[in-house]
PDB file of C-alpha atoms in Angstrom:
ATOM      1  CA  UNK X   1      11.130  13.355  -9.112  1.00  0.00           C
ATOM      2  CA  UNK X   2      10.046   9.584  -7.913  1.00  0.00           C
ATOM      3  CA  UNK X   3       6.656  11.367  -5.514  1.00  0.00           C
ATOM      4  CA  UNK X   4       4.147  13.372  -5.208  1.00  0.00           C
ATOM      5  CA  UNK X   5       1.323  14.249  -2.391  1.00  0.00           C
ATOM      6  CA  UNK X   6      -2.468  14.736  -1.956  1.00  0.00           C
ATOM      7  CA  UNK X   7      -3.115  17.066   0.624  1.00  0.00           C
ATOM      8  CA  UNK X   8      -6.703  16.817   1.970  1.00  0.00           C
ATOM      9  CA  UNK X   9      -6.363  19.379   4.339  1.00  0.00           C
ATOM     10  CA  UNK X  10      -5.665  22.414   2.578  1.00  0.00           C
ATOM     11  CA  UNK X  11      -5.283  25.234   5.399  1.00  0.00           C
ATOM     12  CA  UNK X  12      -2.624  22.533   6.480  1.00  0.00           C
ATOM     13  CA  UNK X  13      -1.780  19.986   3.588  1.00  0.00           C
ATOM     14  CA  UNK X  14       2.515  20.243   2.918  1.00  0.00           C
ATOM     15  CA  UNK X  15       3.276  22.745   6.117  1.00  0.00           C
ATOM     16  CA  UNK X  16       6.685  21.796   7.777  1.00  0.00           C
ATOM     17  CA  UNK X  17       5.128  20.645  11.288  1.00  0.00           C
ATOM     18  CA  UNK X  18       2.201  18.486   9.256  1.00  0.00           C
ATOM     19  CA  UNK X  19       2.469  14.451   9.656  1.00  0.00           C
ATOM     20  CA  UNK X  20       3.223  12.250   6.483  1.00  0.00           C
ATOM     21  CA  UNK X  21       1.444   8.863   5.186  1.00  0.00           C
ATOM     22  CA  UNK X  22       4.305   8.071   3.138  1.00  0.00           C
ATOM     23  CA  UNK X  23       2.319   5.163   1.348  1.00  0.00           C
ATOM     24  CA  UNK X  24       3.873   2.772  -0.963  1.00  0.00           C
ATOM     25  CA  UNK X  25       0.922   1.005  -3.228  1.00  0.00           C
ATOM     26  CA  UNK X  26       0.734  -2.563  -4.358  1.00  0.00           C
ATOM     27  CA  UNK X  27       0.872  -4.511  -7.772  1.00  0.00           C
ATOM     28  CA  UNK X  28      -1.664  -3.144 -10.332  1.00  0.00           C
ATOM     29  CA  UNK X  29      -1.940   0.361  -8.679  1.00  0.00           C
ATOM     30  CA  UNK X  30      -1.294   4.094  -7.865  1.00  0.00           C
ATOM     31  CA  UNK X  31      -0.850   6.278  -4.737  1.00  0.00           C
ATOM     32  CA  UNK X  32      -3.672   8.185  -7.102  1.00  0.00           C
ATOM     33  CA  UNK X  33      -6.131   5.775  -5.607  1.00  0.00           C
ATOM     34  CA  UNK X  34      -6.680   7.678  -2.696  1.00  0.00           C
ATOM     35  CA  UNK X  35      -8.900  10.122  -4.873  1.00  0.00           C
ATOM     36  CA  UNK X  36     -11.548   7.893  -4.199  1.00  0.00           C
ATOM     37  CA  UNK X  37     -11.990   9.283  -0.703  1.00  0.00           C
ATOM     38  CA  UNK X  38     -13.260  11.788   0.358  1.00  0.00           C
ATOM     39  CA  UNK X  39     -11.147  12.224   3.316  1.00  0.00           C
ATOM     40  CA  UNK X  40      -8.061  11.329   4.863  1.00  0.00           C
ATOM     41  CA  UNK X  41      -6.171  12.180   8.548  1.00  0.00           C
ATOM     42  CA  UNK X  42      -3.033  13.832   6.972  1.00  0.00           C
ATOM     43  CA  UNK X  43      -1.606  14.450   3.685  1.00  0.00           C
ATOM     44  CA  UNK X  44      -0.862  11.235   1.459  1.00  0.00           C
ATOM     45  CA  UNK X  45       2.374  10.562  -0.379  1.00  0.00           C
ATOM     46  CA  UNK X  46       3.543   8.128  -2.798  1.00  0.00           C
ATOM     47  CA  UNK X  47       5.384   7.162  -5.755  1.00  0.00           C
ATOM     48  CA  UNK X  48       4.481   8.795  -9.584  1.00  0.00           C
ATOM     49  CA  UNK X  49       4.525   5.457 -10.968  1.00  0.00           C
ATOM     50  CA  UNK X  50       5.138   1.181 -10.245  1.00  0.00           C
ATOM     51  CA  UNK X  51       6.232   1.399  -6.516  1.00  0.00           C
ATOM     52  CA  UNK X  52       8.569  -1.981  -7.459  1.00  0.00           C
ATOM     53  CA  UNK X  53      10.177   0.360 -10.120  1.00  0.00           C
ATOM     54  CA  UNK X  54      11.088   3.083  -7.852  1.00  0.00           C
ATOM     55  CA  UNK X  55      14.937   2.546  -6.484  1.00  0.00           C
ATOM     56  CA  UNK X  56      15.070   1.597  -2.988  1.00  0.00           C
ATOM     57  CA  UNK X  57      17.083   4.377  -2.436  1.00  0.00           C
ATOM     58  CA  UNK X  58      14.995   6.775  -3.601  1.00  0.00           C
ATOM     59  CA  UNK X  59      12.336   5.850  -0.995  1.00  0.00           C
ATOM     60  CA  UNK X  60      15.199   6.136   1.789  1.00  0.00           C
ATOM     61  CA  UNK X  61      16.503   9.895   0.651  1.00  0.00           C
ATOM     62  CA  UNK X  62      12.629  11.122   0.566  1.00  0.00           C
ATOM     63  CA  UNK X  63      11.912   9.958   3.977  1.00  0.00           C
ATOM     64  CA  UNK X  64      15.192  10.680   5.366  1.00  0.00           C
ATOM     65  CA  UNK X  65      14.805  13.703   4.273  1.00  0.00           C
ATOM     66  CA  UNK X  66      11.338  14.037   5.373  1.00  0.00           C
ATOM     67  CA  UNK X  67      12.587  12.750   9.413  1.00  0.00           C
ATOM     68  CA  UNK X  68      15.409  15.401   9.191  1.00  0.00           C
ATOM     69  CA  UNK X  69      12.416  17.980   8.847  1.00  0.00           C
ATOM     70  CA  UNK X  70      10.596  16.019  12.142  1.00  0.00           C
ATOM     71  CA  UNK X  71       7.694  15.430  10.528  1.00  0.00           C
ATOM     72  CA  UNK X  72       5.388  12.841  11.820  1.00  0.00           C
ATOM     73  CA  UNK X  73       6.016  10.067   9.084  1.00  0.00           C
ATOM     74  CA  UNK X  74       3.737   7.248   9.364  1.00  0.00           C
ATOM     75  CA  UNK X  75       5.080   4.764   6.894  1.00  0.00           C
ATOM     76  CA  UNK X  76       2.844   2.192   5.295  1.00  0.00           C
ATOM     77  CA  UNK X  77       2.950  -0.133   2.490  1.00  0.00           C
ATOM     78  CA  UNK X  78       0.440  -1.898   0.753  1.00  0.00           C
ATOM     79  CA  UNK X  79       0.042  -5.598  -0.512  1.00  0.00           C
ATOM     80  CA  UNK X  80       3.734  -5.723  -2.165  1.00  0.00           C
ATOM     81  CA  UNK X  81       4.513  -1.973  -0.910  1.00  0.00           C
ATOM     82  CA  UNK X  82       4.345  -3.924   2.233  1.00  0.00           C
ATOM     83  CA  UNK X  83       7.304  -5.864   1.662  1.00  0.00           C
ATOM     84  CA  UNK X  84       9.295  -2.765   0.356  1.00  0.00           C
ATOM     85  CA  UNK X  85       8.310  -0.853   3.322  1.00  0.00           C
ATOM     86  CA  UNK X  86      10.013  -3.789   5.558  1.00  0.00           C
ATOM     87  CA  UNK X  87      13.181  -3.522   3.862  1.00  0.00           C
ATOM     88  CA  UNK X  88      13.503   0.109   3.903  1.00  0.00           C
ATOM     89  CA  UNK X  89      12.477   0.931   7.655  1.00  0.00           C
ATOM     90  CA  UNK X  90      15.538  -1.082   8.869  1.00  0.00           C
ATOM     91  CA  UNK X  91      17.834   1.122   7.098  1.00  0.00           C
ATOM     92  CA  UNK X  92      16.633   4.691   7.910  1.00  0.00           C
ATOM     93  CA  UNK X  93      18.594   6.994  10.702  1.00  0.00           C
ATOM     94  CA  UNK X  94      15.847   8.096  12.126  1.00  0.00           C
ATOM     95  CA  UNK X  95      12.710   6.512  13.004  1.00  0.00           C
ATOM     96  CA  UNK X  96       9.264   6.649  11.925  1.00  0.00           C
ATOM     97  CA  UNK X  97       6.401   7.485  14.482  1.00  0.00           C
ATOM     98  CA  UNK X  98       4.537   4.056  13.202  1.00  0.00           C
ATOM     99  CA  UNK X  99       5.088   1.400  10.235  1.00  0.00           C
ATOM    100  CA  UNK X 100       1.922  -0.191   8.572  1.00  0.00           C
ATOM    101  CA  UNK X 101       2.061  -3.040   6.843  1.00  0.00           C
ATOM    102  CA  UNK X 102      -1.213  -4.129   5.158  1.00  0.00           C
ATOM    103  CA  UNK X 103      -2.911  -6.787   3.551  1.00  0.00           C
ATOM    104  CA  UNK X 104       0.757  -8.670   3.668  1.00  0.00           C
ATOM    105  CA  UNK X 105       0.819 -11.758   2.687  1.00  0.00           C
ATOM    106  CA  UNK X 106       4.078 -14.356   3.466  1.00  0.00           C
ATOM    107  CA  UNK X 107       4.035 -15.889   0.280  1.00  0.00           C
ATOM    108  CA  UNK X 108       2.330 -16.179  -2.736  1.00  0.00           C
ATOM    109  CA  UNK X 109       1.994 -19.577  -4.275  1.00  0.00           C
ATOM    110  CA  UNK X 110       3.947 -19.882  -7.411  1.00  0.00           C
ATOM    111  CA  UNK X 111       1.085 -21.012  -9.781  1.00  0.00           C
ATOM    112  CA  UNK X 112      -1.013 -17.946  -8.826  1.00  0.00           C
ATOM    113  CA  UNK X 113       1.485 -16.083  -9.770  1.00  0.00           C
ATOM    114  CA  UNK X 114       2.270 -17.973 -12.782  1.00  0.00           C
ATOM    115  CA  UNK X 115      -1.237 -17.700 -13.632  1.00  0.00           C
ATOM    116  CA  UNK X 116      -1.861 -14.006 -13.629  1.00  0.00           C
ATOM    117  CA  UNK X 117       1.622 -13.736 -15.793  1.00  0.00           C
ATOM    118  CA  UNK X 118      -0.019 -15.826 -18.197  1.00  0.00           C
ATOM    119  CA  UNK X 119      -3.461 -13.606 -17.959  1.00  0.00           C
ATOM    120  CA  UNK X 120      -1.485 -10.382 -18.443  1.00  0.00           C
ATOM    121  CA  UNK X 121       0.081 -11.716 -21.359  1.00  0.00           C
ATOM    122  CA  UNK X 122      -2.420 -12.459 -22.799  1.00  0.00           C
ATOM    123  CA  UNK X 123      -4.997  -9.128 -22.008  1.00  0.00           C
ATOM    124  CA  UNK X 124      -3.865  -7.084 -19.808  1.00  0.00           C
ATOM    125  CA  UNK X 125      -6.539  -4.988 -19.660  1.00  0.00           C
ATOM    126  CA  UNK X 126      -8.810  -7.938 -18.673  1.00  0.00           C
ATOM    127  CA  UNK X 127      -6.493  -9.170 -16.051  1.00  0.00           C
ATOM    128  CA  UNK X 128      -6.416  -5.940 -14.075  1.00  0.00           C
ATOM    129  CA  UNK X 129     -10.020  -5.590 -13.783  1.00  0.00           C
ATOM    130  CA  UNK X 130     -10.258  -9.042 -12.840  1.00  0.00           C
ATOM    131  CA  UNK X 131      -7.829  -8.840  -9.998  1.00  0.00           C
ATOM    132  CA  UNK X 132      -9.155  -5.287  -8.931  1.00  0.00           C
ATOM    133  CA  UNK X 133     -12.737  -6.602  -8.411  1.00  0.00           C
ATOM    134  CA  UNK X 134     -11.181  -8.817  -5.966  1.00  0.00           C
ATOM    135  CA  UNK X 135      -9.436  -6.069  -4.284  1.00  0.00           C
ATOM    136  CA  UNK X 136     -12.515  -4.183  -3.790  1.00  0.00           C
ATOM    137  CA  UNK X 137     -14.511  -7.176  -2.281  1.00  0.00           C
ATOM    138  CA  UNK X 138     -16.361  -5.681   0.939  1.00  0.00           C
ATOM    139  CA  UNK X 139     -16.135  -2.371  -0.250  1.00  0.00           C
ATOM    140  CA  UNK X 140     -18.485  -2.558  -3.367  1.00  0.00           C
ATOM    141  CA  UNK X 141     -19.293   1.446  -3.356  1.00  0.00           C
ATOM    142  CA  UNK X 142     -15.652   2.114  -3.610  1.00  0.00           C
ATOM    143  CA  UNK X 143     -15.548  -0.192  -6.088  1.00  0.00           C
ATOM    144  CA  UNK X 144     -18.263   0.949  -8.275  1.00  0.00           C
ATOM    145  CA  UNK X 145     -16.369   4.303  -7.872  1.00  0.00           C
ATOM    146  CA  UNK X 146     -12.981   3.037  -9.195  1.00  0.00           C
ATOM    147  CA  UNK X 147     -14.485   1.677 -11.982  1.00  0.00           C
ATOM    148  CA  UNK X 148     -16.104   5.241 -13.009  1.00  0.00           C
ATOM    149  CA  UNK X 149     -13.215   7.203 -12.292  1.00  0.00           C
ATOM    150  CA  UNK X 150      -9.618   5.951 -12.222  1.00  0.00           C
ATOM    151  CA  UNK X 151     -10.054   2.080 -13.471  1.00  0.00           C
ATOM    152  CA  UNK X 152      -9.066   3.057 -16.912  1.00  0.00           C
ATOM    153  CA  UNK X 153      -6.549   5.714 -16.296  1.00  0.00           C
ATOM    154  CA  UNK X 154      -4.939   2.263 -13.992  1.00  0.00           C
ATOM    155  CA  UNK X 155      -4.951   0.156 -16.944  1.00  0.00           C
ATOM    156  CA  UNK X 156      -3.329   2.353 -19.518  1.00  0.00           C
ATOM    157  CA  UNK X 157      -0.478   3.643 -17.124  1.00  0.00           C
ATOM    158  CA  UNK X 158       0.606   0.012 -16.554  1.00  0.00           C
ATOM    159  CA  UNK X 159       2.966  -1.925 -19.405  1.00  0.00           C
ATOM    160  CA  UNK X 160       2.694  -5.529 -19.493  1.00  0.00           C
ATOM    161  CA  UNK X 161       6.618  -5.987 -18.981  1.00  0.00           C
ATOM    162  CA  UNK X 162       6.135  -3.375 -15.484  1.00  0.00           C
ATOM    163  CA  UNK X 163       3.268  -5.885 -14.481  1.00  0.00           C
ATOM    164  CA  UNK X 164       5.157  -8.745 -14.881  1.00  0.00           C
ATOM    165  CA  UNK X 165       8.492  -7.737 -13.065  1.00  0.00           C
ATOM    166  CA  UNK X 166       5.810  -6.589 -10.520  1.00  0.00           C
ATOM    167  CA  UNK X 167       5.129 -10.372  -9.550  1.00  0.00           C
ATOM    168  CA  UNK X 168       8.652 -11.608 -10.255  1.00  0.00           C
ATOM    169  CA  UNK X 169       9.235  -9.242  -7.266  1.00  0.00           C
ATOM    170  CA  UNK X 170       6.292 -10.964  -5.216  1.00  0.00           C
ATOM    171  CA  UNK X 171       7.765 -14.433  -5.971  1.00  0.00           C
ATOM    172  CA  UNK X 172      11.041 -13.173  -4.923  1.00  0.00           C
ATOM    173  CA  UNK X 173      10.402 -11.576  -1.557  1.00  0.00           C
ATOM    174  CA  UNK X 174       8.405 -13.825   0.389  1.00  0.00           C
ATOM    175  CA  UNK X 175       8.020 -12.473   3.936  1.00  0.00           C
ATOM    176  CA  UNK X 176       7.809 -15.441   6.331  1.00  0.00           C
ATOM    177  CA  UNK X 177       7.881 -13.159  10.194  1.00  0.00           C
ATOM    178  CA  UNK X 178       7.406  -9.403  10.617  1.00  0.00           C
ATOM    179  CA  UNK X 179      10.249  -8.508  12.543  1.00  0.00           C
ATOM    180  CA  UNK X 180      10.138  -5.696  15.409  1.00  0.00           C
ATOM    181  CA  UNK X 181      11.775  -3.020  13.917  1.00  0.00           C
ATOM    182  CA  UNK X 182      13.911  -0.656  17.184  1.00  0.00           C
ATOM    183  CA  UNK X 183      11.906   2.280  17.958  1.00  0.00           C
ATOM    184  CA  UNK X 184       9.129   1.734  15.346  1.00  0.00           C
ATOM    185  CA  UNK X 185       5.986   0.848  16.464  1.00  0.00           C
ATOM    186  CA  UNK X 186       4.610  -1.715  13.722  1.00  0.00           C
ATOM    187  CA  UNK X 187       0.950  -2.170  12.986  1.00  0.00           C
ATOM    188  CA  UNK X 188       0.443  -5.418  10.565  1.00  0.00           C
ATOM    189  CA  UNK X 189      -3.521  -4.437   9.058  1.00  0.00           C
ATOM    190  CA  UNK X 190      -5.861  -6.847   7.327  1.00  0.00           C
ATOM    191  CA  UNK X 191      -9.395  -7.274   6.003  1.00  0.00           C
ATOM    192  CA  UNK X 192     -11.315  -9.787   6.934  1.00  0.00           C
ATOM    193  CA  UNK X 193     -12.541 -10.355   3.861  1.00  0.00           C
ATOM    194  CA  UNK X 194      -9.476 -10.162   1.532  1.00  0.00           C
ATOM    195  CA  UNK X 195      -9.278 -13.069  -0.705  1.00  0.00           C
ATOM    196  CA  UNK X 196      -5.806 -11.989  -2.011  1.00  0.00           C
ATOM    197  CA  UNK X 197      -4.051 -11.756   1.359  1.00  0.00           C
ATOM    198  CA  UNK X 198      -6.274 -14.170   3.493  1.00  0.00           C
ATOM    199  CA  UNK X 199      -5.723 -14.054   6.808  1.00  0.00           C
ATOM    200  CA  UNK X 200      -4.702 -17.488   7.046  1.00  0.00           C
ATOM    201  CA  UNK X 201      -1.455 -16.666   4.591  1.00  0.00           C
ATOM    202  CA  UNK X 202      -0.762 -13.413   7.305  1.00  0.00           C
ATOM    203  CA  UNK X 203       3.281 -13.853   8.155  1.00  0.00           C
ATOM    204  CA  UNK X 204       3.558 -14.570  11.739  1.00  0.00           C
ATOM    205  CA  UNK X 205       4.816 -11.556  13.747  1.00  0.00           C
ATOM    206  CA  UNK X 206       7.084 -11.004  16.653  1.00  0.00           C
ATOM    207  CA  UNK X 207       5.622 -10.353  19.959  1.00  0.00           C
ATOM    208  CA  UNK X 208       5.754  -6.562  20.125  1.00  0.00           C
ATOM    209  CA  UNK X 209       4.121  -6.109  16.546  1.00  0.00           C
ATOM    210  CA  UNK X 210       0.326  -5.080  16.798  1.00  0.00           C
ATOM    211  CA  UNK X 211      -2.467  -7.150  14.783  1.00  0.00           C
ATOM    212  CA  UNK X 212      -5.582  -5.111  13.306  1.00  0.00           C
ATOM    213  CA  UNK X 213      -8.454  -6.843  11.166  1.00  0.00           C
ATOM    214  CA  UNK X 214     -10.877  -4.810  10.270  1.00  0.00           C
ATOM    215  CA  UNK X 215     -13.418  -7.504   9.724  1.00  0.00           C
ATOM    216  CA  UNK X 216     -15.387  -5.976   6.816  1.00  0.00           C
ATOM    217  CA  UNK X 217     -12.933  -4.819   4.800  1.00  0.00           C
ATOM    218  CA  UNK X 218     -11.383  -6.604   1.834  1.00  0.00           C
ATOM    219  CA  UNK X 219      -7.810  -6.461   0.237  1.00  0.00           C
ATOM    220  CA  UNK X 220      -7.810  -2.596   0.730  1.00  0.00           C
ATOM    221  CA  UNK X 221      -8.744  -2.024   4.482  1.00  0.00           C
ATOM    222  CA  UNK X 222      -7.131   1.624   4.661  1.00  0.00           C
ATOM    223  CA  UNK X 223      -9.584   3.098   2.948  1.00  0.00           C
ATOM    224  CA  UNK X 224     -11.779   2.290   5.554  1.00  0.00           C
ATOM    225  CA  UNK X 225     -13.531   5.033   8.344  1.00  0.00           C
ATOM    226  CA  UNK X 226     -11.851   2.531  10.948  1.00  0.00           C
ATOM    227  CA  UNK X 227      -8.719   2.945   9.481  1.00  0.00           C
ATOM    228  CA  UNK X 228      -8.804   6.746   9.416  1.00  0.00           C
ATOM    229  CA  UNK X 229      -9.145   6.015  13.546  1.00  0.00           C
ATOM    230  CA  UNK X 230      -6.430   3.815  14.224  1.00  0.00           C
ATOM    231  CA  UNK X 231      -4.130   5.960  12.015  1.00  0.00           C
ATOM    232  CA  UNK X 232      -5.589   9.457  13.900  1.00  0.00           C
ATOM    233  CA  UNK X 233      -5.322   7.367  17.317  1.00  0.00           C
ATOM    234  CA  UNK X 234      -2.015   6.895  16.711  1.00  0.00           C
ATOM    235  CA  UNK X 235      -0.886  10.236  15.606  1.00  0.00           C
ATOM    236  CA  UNK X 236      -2.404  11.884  18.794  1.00  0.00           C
ATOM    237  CA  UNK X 237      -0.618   9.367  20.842  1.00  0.00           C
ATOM    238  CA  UNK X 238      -2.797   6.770  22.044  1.00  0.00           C
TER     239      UNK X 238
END
């Protein structure tokens, strides 16, 4: 009901045995963004529509049920999906094999956010392809991309009242320290570029969490060839 999948493999793409990037996006976008690639380690799923709009419990039955099946669930949330990520991994049963938080930021200053509520308001539209050029900076062919392909279909799927409960949820769950999570190994990613998420404004972590930059990369380092590595490195064990 809440998810759906991209399978790039498709001589493997849904089997029972196959691992999971159970990705929940950020503010302003879809799991659909992944189209944009040509390429990806395992298949991809995420939520239909807002990810902040999607009950919390809904994201703990699906991968629940997902563990129960011992699939190889790499969790991973984006930007905001980063912050509801954190909050469900400490409820689950079972374990994932890795958490990913990326492009996380601790807080996000209240004027900012006042700002883009007052640009949404105003023209949405506008707004979102404002903030998605700056998602995209480092990565200008994937950006040119977006804007031929799925930039529109972004901008009509999102309502201005979705967008703005989308950064009343940002102002409301600041996360200060990435906690270890028991049996999770925790990954926090960021671009070295990202002017959203700067790494300066990265939460502190505890000692056992792992720090990646991928120095090129903007506010969207997992769709990066580097990326595709770490997350591939980590499946097979390393």
């Amino acid at each position: 009901m809440y998810f759906e999948t991209i399978s790039f493999d498709k001589r493997t793409g849904g089997e029972s045995h196959s691992p999971v990037f159970f990705f929940i996006p950020g503010w302003g976008f879809l799991g659909t963004v992944f189209s944009l690639i040509d390429g990806f380690p395992m298949d991809v799923l995420y939520p239909k529509g807002p990810s902040w709009k999607v009950p919390e419990t809904a994201y703990i039955e699906r991968l629940e049920t997902l563990l129960r099946e011992e699939r190889p669930v790499h969790l991973a949330g984006w930007s905001l999906g980063a912050g509801i990520a954190l909050s469900v991994v400490r409820v689950l049963e079972r374990p994932p094999k890795a958490l990913w938080l990326i492009s996380l930021r601790r807080t996000f200053p209240g004027e900012a956010l006042l700002k883009m509520r007052e640009l949404v308001e105003k023209d949405k539209a506008d707004a979102l392809r404002l903030f998605y050029r700056d998602c995209f900076r480092g990565q200008e062919r994937l950006y040119r991309r977006f804007k031929r392909h799925i930039e529109g279909v972004f901008i009509e799927c999102f309502k201005k009242e979705d967008l703005v409960q989308g950064l009343d949820w940002l102002r409301d769950h600041p996360v200060y320290k990435v906690p270890s999570v028991d049996g999770v190994r925790t990954i926090l990613v960021h671009g070295g570029k990202d002017s959203i998420a700067p790494l300066k404004d990265m939460p502190s972590m505890s000692q056992d969490v792992q720090s990646l930059v991928l120095e090129h990369a903007g506010h969207m380092p997992f769709m990066t060839e580097r990326f595709k590595d770490e997350l591939t490195a980590i499946e097979n064990g390393d």
